[in-house]
PDB file of C-alpha atoms and ligand atoms in Angstrom:
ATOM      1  CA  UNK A  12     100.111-116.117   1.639  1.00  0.00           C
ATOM      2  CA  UNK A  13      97.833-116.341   4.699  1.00  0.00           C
ATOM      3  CA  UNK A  14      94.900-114.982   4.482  1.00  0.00           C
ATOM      4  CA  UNK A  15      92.178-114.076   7.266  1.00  0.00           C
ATOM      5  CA  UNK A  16      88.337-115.089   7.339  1.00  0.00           C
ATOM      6  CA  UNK A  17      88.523-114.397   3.599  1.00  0.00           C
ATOM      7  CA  UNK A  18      85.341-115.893   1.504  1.00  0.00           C
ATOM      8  CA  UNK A  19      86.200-117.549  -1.376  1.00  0.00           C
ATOM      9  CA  UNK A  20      81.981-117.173  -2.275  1.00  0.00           C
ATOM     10  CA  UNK A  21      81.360-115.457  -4.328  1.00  0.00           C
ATOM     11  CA  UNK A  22      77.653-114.369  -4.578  1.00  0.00           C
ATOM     12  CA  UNK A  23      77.778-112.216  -7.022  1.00  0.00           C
ATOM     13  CA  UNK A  24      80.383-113.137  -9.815  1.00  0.00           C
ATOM     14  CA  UNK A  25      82.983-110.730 -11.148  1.00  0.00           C
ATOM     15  CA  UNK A  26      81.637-111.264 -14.637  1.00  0.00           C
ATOM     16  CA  UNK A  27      78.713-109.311 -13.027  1.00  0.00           C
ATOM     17  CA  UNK A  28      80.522-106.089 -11.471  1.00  0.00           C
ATOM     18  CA  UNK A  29      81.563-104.895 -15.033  1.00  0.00           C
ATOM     19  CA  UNK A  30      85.343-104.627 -15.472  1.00  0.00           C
ATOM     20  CA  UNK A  31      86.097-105.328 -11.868  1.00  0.00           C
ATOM     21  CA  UNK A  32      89.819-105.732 -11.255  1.00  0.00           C
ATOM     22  CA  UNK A  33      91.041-109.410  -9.879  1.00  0.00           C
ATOM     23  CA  UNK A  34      93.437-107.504  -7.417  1.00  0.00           C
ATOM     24  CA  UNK A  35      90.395-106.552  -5.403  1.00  0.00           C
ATOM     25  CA  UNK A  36      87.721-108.993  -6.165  1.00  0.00           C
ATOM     26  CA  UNK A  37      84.620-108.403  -4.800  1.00  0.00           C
ATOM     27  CA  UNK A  38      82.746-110.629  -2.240  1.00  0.00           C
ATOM     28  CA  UNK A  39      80.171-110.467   0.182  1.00  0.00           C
ATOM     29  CA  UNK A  40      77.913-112.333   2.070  1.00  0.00           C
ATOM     30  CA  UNK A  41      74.369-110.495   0.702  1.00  0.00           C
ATOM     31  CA  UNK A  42      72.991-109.148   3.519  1.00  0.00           C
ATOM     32  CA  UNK A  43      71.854-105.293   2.819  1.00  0.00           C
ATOM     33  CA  UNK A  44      72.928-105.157  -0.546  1.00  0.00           C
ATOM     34  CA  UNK A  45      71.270-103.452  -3.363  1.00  0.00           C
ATOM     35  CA  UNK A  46      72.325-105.689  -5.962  1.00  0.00           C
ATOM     36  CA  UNK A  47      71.909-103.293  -8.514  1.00  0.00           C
ATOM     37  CA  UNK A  48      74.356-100.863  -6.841  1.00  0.00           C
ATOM     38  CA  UNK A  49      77.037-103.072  -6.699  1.00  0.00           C
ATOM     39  CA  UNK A  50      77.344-102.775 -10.740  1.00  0.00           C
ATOM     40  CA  UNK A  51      78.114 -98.734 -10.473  1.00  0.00           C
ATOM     41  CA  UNK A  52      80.305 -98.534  -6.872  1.00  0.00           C
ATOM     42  CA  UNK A  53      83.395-100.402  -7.171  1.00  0.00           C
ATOM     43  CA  UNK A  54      86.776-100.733  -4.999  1.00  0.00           C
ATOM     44  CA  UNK A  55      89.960-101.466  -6.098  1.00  0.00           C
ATOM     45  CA  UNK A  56      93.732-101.243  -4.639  1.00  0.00           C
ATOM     46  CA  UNK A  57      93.071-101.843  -1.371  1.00  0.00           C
ATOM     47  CA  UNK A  58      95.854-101.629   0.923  1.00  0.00           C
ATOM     48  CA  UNK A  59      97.208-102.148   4.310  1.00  0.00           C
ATOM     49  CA  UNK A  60     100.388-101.175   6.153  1.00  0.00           C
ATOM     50  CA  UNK A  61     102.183-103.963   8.115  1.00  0.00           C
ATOM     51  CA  UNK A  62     101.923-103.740  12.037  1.00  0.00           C
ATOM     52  CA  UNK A  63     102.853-106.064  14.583  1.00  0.00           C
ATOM     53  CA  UNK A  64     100.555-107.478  16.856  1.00  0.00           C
ATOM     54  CA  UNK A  65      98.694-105.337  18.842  1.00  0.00           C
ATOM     55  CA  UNK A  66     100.239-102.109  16.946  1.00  0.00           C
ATOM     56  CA  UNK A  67      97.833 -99.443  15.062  1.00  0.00           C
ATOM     57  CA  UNK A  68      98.039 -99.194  10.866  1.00  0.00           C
ATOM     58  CA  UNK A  69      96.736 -97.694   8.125  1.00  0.00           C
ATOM     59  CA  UNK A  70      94.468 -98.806   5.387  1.00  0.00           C
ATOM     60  CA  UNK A  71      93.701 -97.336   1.872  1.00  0.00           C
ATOM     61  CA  UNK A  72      91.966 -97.933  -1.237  1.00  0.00           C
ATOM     62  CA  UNK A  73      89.772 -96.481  -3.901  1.00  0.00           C
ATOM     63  CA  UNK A  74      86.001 -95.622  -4.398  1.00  0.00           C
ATOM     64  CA  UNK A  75      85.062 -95.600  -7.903  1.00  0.00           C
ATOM     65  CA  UNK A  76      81.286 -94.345  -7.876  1.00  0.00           C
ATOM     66  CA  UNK A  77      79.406 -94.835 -11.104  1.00  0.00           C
ATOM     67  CA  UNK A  78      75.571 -94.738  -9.580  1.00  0.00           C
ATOM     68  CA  UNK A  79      73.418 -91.602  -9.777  1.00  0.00           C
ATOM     69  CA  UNK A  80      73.755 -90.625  -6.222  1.00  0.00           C
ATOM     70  CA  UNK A  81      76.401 -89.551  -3.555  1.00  0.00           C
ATOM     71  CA  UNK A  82      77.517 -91.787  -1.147  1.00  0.00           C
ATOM     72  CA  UNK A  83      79.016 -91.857   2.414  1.00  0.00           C
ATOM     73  CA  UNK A  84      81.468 -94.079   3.474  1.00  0.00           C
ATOM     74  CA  UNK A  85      80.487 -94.346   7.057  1.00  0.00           C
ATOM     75  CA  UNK A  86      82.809 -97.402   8.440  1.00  0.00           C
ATOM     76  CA  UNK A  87      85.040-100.188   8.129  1.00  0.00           C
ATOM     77  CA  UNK A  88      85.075-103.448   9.425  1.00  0.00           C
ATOM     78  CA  UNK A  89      87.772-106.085   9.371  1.00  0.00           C
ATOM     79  CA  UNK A  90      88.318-109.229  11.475  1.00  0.00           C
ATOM     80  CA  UNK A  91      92.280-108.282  12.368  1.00  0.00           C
ATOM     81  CA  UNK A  92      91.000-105.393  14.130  1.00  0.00           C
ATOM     82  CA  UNK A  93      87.755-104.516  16.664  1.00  0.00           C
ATOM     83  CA  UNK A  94      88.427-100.645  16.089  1.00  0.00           C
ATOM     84  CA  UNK A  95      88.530 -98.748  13.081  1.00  0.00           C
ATOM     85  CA  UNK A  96      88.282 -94.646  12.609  1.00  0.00           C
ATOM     86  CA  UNK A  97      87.529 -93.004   9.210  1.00  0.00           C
ATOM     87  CA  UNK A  98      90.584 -89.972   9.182  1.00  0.00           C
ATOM     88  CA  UNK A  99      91.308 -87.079   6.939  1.00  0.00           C
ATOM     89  CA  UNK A 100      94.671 -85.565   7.019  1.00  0.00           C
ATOM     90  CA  UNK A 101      95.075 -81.820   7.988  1.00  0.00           C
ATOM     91  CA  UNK A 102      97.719 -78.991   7.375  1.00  0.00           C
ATOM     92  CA  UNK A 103      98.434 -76.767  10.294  1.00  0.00           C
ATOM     93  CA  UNK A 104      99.611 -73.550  10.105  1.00  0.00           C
ATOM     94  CA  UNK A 105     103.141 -74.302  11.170  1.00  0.00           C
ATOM     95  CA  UNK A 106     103.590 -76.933   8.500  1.00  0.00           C
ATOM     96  CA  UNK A 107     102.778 -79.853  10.174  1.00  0.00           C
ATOM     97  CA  UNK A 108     100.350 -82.658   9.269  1.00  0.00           C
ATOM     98  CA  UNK A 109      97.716 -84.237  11.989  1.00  0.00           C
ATOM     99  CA  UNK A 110      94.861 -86.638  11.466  1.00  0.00           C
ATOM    100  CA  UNK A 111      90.825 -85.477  12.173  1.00  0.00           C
ATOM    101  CA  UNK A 112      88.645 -88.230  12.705  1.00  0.00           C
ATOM    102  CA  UNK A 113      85.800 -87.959  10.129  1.00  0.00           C
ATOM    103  CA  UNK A 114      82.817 -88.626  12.460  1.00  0.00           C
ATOM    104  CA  UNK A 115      80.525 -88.138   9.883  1.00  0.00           C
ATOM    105  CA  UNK A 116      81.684 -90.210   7.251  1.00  0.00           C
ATOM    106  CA  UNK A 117      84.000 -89.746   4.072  1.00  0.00           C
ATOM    107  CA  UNK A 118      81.798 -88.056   0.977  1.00  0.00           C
ATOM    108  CA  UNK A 119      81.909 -90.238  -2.129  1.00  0.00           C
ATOM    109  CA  UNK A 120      80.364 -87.813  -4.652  1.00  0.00           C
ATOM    110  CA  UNK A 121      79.009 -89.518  -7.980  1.00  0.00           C
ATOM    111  CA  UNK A 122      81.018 -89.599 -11.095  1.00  0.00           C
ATOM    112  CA  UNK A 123      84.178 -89.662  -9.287  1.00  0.00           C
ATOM    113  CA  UNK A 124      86.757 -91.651  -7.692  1.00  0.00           C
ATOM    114  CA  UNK A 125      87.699 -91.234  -4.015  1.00  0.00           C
ATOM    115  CA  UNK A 126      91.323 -92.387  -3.364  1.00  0.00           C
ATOM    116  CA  UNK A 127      92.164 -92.911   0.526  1.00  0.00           C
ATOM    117  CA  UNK A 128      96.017 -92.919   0.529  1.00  0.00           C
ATOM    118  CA  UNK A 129      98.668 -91.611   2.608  1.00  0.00           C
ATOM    119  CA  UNK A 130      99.097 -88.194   3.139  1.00  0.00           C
ATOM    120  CA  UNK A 131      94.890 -87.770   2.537  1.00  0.00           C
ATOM    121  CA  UNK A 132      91.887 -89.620   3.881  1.00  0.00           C
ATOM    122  CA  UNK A 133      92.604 -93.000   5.119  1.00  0.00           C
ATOM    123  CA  UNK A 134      90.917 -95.899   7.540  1.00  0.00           C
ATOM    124  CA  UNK A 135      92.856 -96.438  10.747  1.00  0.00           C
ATOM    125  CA  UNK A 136      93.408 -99.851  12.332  1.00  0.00           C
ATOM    126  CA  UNK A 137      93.968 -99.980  16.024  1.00  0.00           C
ATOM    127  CA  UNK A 138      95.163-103.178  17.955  1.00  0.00           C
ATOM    128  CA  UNK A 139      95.843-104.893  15.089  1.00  0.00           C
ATOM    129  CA  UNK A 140      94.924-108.978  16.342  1.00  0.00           C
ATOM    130  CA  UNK A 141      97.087-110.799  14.617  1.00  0.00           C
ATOM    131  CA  UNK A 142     100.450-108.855  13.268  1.00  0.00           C
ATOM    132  CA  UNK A 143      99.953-107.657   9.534  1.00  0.00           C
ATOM    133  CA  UNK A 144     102.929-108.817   7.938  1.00  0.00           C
ATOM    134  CA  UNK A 145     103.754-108.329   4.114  1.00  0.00           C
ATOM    135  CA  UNK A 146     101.767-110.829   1.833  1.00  0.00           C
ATOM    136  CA  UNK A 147      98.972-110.961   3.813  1.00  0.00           C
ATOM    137  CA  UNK A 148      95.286-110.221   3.027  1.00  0.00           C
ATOM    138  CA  UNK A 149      92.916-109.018   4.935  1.00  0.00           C
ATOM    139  CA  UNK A 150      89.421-109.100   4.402  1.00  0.00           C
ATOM    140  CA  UNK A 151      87.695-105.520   4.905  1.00  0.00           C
ATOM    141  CA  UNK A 152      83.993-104.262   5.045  1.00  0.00           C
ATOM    142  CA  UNK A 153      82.686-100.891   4.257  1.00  0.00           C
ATOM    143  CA  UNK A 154      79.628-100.117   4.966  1.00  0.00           C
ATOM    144  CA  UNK A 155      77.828 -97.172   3.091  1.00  0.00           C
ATOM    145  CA  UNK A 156      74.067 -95.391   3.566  1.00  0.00           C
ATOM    146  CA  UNK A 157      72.313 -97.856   1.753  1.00  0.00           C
ATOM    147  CA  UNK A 158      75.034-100.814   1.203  1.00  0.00           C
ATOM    148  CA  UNK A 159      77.971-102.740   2.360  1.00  0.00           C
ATOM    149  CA  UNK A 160      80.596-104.252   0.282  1.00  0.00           C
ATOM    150  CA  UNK A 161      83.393-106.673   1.112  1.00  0.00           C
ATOM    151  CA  UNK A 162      86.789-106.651  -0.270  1.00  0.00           C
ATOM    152  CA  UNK A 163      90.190-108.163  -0.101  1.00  0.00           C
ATOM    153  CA  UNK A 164      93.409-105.763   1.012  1.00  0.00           C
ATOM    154  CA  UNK A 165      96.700-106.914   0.612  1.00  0.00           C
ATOM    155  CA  UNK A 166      99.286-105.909   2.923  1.00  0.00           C
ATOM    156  CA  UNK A 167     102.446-104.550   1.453  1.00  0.00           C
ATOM    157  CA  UNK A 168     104.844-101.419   2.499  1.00  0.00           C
ATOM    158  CA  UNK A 169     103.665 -99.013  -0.236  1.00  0.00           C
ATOM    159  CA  UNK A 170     100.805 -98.469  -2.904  1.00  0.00           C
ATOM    160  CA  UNK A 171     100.275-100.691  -5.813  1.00  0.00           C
ATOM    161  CA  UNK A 172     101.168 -99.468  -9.258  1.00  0.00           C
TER     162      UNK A 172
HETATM  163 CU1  LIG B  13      94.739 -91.522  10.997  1.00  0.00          CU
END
């Protein structure tokens, strides 16, 4: 398994994110990061389609947000990739699907969990540098109001169970 720019570091240890899966441990280099917050917003399943080089993809995961407030999901970051857009997926009146960029973020209300997956909200990865291919991982950022938070996807054909 290759695996890109990925940070084994750990500054804040697992035992610490209360009941955070291992499929999507959590890292992150602890620059503007409420430390507290990290206990009550967790992400887990994180996804990515294979591409080749140079092609465009999909990514996906879930928001689980415990902490008293909203958030907003306002971008993504990832090393394999120097554009990312935050899209929801529409139903036309003909019975067609499109994609809307969501230009002001993607609303994590509190208490819930926010699943990006295909078919429904989603991150897209343009000019994927280098090809995505099955087995992967790719480290992603997301960056919310007040927070940012680092985590692994693995890319594989369809959703984890
Ligand atoms: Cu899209």
């Amino acid at each position: 398994m290759r695996v890109f720019a990925f940070s084994a570091v750990l500054l804040f240890g697992i035992a610490a994110l209360g009941g955070c899966e291992s499929e999507s441990s959590t890292s992150d280099d602890g620059r503007n990061v409420e430390r507290a917050a990290l206990d009550t917003l967790r992400i887990t399943n994180a996804w990515v389609r294979p591409a080749p080089e140079g092609g465009v993809t999909a990514l996906y995961l879930e928001l689980h947000n415990r902490r008293a407030t909203a958030d907003t999901l306002m971008r993504v970051e990832t090393p394999v990739s120097s554009r990312t857009e935050l899209h929801t997926t529409v139903l036309h009146s003909d019975g067609t699907t499109g994609m809307r960029p969501l230009n002001n973020g993607l609303a994590v209300p509190t208490d819930t969990t926010t699943t990006l997956r295909p078919g429904g909200p989603h991150v897209m990865v343009y000019d994927v540098q280098p090809a995505l291919v099955i087995g992967d991982s790719v480290r992603v950022t997301l960056h919310f109001g007040d927070l940012m938070h680092t985590v692994t996807a693995h890319v594989r054909p369809t959703p984890p169970q």
